[in-house]
Every structure is written in C-alpha cells, then in structure tokens.
mmCIF file with all atom_site columns, C-alpha atoms in Angstrom:
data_model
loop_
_atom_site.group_PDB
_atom_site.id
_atom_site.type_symbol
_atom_site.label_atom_id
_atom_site.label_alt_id
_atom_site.label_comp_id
_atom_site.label_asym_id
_atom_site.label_entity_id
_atom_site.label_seq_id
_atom_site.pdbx_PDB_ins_code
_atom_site.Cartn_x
_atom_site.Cartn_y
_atom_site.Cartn_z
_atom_site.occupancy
_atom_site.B_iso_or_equiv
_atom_site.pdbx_formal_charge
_atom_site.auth_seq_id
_atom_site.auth_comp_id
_atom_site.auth_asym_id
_atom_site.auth_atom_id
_atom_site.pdbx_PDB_model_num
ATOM 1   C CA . UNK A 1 1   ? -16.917 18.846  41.567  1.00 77.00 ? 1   UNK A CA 1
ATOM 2   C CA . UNK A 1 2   ? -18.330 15.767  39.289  1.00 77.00 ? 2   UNK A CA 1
ATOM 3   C CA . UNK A 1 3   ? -17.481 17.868  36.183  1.00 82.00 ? 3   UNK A CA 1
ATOM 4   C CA . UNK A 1 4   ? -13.963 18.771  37.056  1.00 85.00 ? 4   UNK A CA 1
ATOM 5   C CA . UNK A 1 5   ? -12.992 15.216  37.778  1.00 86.00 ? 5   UNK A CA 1
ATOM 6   C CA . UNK A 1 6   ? -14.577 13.981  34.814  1.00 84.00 ? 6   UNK A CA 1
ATOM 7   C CA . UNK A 1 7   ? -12.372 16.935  32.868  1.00 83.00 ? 7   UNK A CA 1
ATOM 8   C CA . UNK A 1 8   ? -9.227  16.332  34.564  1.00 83.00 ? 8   UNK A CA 1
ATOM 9   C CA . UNK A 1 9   ? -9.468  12.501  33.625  1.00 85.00 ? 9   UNK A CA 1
ATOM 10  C CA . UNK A 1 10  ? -10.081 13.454  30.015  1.00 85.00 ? 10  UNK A CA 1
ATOM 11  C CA . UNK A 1 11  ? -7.226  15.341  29.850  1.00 84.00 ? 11  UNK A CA 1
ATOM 12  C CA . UNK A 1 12  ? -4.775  12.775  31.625  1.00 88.00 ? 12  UNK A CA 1
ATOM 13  C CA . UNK A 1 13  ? -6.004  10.537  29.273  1.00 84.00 ? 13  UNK A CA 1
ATOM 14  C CA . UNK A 1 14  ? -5.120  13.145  26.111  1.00 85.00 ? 14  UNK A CA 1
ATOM 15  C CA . UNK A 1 15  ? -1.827  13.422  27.313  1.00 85.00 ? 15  UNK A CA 1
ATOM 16  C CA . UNK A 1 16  ? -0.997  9.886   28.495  1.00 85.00 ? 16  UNK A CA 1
ATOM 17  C CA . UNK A 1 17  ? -2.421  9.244   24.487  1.00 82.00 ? 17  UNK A CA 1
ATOM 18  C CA . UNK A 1 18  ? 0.393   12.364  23.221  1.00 81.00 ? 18  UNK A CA 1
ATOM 19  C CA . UNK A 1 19  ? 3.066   10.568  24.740  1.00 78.00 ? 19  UNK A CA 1
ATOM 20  C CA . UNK A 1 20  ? 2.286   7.104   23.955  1.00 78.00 ? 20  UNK A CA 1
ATOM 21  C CA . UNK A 1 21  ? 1.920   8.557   20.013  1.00 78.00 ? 21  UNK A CA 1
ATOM 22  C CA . UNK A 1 22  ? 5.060   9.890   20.226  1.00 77.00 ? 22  UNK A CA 1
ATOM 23  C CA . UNK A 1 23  ? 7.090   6.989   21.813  1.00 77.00 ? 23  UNK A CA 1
ATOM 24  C CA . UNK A 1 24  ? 6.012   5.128   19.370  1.00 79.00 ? 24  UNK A CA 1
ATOM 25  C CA . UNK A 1 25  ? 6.897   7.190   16.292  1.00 74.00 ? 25  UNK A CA 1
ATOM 26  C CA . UNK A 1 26  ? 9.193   5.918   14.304  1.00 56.00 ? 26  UNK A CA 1
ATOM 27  C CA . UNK A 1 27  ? 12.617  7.847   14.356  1.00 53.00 ? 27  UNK A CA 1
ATOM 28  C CA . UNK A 1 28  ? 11.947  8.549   17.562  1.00 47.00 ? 28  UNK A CA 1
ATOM 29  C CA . UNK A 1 29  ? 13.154  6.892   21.252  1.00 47.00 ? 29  UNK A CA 1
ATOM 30  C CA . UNK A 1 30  ? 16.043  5.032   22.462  1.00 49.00 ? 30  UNK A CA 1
ATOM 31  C CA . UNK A 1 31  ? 15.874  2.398   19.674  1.00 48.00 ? 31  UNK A CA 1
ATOM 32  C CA . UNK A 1 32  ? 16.395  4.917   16.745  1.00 49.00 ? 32  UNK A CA 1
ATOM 33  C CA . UNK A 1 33  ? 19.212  6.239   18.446  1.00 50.00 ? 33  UNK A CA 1
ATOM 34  C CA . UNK A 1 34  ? 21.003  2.570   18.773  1.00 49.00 ? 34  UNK A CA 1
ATOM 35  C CA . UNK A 1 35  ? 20.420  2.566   14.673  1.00 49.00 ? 35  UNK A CA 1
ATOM 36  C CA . UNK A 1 36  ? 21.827  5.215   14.245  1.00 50.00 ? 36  UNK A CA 1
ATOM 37  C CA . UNK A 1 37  ? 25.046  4.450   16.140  1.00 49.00 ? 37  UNK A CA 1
ATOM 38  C CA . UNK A 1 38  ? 27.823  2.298   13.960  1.00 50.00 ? 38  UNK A CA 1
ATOM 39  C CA . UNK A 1 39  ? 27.876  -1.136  14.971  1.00 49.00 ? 39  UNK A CA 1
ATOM 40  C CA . UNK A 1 40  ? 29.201  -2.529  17.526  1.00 47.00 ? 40  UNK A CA 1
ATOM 41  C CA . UNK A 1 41  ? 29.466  -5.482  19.240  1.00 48.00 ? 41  UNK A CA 1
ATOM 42  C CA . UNK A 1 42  ? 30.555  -5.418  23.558  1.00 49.00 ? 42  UNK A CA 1
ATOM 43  C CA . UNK A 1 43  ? 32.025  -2.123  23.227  1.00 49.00 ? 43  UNK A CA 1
ATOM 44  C CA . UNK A 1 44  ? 34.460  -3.222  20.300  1.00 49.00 ? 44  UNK A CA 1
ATOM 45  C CA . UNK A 1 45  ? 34.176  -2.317  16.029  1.00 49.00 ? 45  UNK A CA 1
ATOM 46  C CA . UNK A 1 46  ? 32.188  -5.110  14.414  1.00 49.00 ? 46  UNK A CA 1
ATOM 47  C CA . UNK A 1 47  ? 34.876  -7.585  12.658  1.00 50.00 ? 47  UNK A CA 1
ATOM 48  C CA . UNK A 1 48  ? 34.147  -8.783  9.221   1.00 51.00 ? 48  UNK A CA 1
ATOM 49  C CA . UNK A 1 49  ? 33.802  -12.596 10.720  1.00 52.00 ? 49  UNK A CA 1
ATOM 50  C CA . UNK A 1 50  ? 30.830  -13.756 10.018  1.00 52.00 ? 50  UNK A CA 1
ATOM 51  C CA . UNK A 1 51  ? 30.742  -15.725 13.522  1.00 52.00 ? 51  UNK A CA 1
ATOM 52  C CA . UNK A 1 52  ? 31.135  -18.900 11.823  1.00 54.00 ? 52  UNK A CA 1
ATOM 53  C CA . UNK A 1 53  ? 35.112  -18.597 12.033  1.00 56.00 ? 53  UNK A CA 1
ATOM 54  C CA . UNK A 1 54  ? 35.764  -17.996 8.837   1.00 54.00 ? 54  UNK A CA 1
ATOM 55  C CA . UNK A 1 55  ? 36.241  -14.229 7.635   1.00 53.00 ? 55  UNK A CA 1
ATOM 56  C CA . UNK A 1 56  ? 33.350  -12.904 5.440   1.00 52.00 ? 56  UNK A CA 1
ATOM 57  C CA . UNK A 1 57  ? 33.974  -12.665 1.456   1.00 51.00 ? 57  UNK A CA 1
ATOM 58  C CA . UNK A 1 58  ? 34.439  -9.517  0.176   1.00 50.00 ? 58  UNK A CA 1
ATOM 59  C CA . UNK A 1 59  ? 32.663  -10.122 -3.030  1.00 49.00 ? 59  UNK A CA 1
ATOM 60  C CA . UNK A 1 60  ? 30.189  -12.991 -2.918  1.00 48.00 ? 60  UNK A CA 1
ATOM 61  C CA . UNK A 1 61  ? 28.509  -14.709 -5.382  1.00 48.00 ? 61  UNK A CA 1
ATOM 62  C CA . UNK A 1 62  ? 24.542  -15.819 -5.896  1.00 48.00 ? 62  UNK A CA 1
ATOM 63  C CA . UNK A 1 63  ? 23.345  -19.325 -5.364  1.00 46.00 ? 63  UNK A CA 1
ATOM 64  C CA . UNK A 1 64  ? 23.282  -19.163 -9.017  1.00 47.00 ? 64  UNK A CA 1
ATOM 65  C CA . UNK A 1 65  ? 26.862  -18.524 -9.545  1.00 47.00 ? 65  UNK A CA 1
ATOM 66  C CA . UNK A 1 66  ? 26.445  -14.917 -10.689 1.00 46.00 ? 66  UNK A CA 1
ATOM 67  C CA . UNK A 1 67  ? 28.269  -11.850 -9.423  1.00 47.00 ? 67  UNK A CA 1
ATOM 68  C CA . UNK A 1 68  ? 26.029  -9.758  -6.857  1.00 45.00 ? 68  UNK A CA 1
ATOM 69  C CA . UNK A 1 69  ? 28.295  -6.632  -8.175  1.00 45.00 ? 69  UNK A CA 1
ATOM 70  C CA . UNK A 1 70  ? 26.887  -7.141  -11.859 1.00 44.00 ? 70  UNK A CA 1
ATOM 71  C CA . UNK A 1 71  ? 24.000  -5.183  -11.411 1.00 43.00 ? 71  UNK A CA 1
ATOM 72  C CA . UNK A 1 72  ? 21.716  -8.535  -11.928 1.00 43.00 ? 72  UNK A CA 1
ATOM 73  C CA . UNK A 1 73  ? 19.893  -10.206 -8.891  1.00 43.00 ? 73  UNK A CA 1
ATOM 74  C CA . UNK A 1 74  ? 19.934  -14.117 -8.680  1.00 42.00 ? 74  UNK A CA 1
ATOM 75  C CA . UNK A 1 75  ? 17.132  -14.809 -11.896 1.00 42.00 ? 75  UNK A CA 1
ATOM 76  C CA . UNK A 1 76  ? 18.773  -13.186 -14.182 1.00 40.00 ? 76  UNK A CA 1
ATOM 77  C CA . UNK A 1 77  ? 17.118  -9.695  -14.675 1.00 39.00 ? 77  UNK A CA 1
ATOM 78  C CA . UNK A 1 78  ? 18.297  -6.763  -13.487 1.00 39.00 ? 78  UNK A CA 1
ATOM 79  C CA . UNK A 1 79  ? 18.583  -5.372  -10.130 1.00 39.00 ? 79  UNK A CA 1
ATOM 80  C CA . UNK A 1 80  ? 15.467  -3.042  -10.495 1.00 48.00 ? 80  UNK A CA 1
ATOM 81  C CA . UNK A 1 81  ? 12.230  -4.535  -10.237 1.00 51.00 ? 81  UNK A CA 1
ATOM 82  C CA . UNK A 1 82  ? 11.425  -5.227  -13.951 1.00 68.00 ? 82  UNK A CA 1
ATOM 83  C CA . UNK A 1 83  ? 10.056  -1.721  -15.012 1.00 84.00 ? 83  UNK A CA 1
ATOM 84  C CA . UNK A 1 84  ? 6.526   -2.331  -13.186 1.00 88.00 ? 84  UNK A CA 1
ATOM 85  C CA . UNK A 1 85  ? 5.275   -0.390  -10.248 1.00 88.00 ? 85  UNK A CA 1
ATOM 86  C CA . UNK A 1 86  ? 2.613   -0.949  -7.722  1.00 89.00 ? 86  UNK A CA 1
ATOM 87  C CA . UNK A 1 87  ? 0.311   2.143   -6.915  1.00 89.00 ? 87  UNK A CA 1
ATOM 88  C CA . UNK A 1 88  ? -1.611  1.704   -3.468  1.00 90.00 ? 88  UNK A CA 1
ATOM 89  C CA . UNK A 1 89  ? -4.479  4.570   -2.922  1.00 89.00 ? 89  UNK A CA 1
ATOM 90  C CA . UNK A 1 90  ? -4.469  6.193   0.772   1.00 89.00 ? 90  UNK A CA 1
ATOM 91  C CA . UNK A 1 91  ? -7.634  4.862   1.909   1.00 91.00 ? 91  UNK A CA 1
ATOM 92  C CA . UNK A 1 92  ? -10.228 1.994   0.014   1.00 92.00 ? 92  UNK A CA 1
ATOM 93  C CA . UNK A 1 93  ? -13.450 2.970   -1.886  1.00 91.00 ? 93  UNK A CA 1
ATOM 94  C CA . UNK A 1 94  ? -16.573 3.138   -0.283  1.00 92.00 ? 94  UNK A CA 1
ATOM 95  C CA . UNK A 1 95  ? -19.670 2.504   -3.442  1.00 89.00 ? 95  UNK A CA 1
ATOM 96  C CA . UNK A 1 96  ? -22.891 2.817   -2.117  1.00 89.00 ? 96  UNK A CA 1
ATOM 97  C CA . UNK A 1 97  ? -25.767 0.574   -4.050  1.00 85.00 ? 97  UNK A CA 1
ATOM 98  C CA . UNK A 1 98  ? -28.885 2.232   -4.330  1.00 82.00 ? 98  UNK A CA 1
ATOM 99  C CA . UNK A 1 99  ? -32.197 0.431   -4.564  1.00 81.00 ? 99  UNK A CA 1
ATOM 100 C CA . UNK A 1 100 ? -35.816 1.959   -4.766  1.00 82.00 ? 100 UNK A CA 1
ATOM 101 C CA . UNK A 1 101 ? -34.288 5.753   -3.744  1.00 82.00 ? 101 UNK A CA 1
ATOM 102 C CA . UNK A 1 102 ? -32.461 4.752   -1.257  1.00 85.00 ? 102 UNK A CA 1
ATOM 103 C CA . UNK A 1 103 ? -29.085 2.699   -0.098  1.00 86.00 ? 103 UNK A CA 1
ATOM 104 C CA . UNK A 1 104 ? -29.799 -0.617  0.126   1.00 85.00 ? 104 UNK A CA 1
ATOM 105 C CA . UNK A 1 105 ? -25.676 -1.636  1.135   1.00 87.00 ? 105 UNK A CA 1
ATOM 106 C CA . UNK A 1 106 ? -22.511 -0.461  0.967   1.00 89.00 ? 106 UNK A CA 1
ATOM 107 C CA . UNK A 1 107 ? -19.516 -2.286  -1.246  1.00 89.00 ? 107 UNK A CA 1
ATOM 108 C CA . UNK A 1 108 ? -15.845 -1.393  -0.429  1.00 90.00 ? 108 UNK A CA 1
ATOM 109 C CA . UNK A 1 109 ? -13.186 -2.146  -2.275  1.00 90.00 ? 109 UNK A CA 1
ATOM 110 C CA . UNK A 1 110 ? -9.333  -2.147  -1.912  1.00 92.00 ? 110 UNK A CA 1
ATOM 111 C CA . UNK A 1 111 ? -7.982  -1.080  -5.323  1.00 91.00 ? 111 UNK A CA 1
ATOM 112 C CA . UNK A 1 112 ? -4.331  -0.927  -6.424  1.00 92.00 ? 112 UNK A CA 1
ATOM 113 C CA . UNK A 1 113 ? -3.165  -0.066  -9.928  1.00 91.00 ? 113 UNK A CA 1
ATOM 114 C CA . UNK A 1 114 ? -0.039  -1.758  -11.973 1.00 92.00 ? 114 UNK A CA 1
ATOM 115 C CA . UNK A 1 115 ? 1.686   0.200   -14.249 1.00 89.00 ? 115 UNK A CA 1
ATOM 116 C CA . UNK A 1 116 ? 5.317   1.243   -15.680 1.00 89.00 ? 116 UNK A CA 1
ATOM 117 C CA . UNK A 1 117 ? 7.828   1.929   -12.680 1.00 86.00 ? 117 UNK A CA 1
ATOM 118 C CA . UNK A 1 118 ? 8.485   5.528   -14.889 1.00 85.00 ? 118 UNK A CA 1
ATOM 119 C CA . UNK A 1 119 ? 4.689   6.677   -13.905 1.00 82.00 ? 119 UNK A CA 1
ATOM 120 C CA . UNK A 1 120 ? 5.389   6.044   -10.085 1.00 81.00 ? 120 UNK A CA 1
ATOM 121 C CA . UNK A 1 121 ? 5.706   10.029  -9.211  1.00 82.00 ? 121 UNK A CA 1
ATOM 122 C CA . UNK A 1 122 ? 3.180   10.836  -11.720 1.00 85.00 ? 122 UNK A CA 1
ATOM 123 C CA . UNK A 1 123 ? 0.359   8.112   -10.073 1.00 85.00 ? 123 UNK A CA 1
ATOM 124 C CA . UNK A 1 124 ? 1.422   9.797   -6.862  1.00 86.00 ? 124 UNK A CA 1
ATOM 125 C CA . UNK A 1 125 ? 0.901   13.407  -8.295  1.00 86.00 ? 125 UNK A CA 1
ATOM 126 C CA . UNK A 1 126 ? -2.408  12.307  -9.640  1.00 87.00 ? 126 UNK A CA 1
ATOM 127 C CA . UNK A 1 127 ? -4.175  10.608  -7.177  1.00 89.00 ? 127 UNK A CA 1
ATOM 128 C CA . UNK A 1 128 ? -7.092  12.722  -6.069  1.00 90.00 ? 128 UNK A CA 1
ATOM 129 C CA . UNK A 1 129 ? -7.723  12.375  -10.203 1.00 91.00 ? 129 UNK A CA 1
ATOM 130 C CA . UNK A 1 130 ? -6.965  9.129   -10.206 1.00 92.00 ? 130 UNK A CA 1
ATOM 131 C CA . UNK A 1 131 ? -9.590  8.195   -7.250  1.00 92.00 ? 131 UNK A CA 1
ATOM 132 C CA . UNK A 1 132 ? -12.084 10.589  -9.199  1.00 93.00 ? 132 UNK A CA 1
ATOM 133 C CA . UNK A 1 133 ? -11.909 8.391   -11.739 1.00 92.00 ? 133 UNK A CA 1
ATOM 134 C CA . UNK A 1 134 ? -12.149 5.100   -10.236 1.00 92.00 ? 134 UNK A CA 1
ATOM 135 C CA . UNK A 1 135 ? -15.293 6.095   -8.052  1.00 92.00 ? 135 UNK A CA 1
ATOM 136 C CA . UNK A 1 136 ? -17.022 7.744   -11.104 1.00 92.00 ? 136 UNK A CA 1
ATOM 137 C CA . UNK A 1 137 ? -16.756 4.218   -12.736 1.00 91.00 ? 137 UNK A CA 1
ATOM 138 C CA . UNK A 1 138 ? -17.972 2.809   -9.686  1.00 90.00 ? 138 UNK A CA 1
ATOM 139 C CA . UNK A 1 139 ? -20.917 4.475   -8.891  1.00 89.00 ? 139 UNK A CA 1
ATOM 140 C CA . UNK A 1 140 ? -21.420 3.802   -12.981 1.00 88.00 ? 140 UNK A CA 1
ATOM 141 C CA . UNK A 1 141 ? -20.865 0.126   -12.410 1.00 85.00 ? 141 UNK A CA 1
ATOM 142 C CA . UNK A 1 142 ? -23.346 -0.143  -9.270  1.00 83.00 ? 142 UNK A CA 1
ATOM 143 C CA . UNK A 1 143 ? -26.309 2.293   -11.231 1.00 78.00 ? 143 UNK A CA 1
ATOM 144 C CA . UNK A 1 144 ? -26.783 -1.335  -13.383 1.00 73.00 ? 144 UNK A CA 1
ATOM 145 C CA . UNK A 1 145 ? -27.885 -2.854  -10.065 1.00 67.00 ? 145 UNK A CA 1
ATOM 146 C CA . UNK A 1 146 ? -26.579 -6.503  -10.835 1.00 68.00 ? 146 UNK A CA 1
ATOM 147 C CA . UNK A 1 147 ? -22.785 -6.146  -10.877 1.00 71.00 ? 147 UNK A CA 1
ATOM 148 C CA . UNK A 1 148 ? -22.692 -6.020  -6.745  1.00 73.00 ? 148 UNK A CA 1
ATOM 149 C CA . UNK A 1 149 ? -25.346 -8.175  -6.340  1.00 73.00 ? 149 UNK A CA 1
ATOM 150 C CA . UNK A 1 150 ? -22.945 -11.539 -6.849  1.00 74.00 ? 150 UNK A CA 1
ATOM 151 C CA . UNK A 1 151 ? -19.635 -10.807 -6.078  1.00 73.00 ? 151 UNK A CA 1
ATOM 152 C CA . UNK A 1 152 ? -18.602 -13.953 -5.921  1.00 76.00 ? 152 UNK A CA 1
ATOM 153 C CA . UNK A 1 153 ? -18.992 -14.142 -9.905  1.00 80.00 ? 153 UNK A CA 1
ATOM 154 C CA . UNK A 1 154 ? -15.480 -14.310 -11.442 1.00 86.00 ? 154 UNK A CA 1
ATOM 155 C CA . UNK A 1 155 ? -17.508 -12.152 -14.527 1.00 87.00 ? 155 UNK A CA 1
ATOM 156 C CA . UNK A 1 156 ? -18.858 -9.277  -12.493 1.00 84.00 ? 156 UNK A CA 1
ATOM 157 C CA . UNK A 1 157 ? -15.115 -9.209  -11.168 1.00 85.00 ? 157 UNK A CA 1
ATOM 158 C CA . UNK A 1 158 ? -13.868 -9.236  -14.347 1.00 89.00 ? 158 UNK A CA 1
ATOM 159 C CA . UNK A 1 159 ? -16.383 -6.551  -15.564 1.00 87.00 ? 159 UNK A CA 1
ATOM 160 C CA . UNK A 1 160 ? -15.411 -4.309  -12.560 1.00 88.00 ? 160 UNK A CA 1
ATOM 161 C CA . UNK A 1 161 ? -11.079 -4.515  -13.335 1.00 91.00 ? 161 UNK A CA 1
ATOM 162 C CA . UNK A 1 162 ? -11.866 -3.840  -16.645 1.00 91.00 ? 162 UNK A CA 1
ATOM 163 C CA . UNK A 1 163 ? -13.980 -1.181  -16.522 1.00 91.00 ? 163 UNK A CA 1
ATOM 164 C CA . UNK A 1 164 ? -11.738 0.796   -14.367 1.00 92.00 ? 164 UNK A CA 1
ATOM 165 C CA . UNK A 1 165 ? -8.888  0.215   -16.183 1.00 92.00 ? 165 UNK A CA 1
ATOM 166 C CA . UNK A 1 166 ? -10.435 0.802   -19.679 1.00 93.00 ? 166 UNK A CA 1
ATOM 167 C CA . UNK A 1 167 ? -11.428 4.525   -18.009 1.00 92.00 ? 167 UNK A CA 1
ATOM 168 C CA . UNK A 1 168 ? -8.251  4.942   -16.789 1.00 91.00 ? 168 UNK A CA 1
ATOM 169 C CA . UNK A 1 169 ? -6.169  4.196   -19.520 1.00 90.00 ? 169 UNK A CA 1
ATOM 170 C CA . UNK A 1 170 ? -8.857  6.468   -21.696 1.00 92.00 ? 170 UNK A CA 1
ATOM 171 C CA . UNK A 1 171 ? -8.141  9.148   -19.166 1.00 90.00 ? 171 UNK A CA 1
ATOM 172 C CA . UNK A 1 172 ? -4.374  9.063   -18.817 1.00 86.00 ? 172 UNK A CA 1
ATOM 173 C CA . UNK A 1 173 ? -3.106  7.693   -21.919 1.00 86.00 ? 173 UNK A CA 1
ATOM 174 C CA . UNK A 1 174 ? 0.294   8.063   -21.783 1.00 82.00 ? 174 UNK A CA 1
ATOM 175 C CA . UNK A 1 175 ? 0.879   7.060   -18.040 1.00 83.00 ? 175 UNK A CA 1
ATOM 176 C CA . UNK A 1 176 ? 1.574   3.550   -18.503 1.00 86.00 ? 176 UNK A CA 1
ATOM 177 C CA . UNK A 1 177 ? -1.397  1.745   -16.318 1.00 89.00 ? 177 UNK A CA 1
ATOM 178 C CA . UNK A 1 178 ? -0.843  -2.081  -16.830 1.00 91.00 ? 178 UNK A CA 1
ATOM 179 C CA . UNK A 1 179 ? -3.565  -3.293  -14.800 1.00 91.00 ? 179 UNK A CA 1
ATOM 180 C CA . UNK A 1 180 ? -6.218  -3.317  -11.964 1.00 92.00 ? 180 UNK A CA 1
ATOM 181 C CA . UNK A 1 181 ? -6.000  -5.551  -8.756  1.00 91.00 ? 181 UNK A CA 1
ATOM 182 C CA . UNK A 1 182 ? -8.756  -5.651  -6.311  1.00 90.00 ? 182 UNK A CA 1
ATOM 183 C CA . UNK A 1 183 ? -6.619  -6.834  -3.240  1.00 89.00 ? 183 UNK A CA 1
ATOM 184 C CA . UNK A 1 184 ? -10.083 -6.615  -0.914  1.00 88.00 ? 184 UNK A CA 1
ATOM 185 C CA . UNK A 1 185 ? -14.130 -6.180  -1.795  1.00 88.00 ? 185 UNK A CA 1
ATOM 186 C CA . UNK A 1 186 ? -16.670 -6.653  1.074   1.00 87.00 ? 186 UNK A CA 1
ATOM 187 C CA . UNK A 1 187 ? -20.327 -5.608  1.084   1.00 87.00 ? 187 UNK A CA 1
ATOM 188 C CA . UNK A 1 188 ? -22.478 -4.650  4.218   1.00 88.00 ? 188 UNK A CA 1
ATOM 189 C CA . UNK A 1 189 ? -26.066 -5.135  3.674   1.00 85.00 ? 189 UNK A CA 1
ATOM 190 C CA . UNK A 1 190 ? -28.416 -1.681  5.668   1.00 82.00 ? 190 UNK A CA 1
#
C-alpha cells in the first residue's frame, strides 16, 4: 500500500509538471491568442490617436531630424546592425585543470564569438566544430598549469581570447570571426 501511494504521488506530480510546461510555452494559452487578435481597444478598431489628442503622424521623423523611412536609424548608419554578428554557444565550457594525475578544479567559461553578420548561418551550421575547437584550445591552455591559476590577471585573460581566436580564425579562415568575449569564467576548487 506504501508503494502505490508513493507511485501515484510521483505521477500526479509528472503530470501537474506536463501541464505547468505547457501553460507556460510560449505560443501557447490565452495570452498568445489575445496577440494574435488585431487590436482593439473596448470592443472598437484601434484609432490612429495617439491618446494625447492629437492624431499620430504618418511619417515621423528621428530626434535627429532624419527620415525613419530612409533606411538609416537615428546615428546615422544604416538600419542593419553594422555588418557584425554575435554568436552565443548552447551551453558554457566546462575545462577541467589537472594537477598531480588528477583534477584539482574545474574552470567554466561563457564564450561568445564576434564576427561578420554574413557568417551568422554558417557559425550556426558549425557549432559542434566550432565548440571542438574552442575546448581543444582549452584543455591546451590549462595543460600549462598557470593560465587558470590567476584569473584575475588581465594577461592570462588576454592569453586565453587570443588563443581561441588565433585557432579559430586558423581553422575557419574565411568565416569572418572578429573576436572572442568571455561574458562569464568561474572556477570551483575539488
């Protein structure tokens, strides 16, 4: 009798879990379905008043006096975002530093990559390659035993971003990697 209690409350608790996953999908629920309904305000078309009394421009300007329809955003460049890309790996890298034969602490490190916004689908195509790379310069990095040791030295950080990027740029040379940024590095002592 003990057992089949203690099953039946696992599986409430799977299910409750289910649902609650599913509510709170996105696209999903009563609030995706009042997005995806034109808007409307009491019942009645939305006007093109801006609620300030005076009816809405149909082409506005920028605070700097240029056309919003011009293709250019308010500093002067163009609309897209400057030709440069942001690549963001799935999950962070986990380098383990090995002392006498044995792991002595663990480093991880959040690593994004900058390069040309024309590699974006090819830095998504490659990324198991990509993360090959990065942990193979890694594990390289923490073999020399003094590069995690101080990570608060602005020249072992330095050492890491370039290594990486020198190995990645070797590896793919026509895909347009700008730079490294380490957005996160922690290290947990064992």
């Amino acid at each position: 009798m003990k057992n089949i209690i203690t099953a039946l409350i696992a599986v409430i608790c799977v299910v409750i879990g289910g649902v609650g996953g599913h509510m709170l999908r996105g696209g999903s629920g009563e609030a995706a379905a009042a997005s995806a309904t034109p808007d409307k305000a009491h019942g009645e078309e939305k006007s093109e008043d801006d609620g300030h009394g005076a009816p809405k421009e149909k082409e506005k300007k920028d605070s700097h006096g240029g056309d919003k329809k011009a293709g250019k955003d308010s500093h002067g460049g163009s609309s897209s975002s400057s030709g440069v890309t942001y690549f963001r790996f799935s999950r962070e890298f986990v380098v383990p530093i090995i002392q006498h034969e044995r792991v002595a602490s663990l480093v991880i490190l959040n690593i994004n990559i900058e390069a040309d916004a024309s590699a974006s689908d090819k830095l998504f195509s490659q990324e198991p390659v990509l993360r090959d790379v990065v942990m193979t310069t890694l594990i390289e990095i923490s073999g020399d035993g003094r590069t995690f040791q101080s990570m608060t030295s602005i020249e072992n950080y330095e050492t890491v971003r370039s290594l990486i990027l020198g190995n990645l740029q070797k590896k793919f040379p026509g895909m347009g990697i700008k730079n490294i940024l380490i957005l996160d590095i922690a290290r947990q002592d064992l």
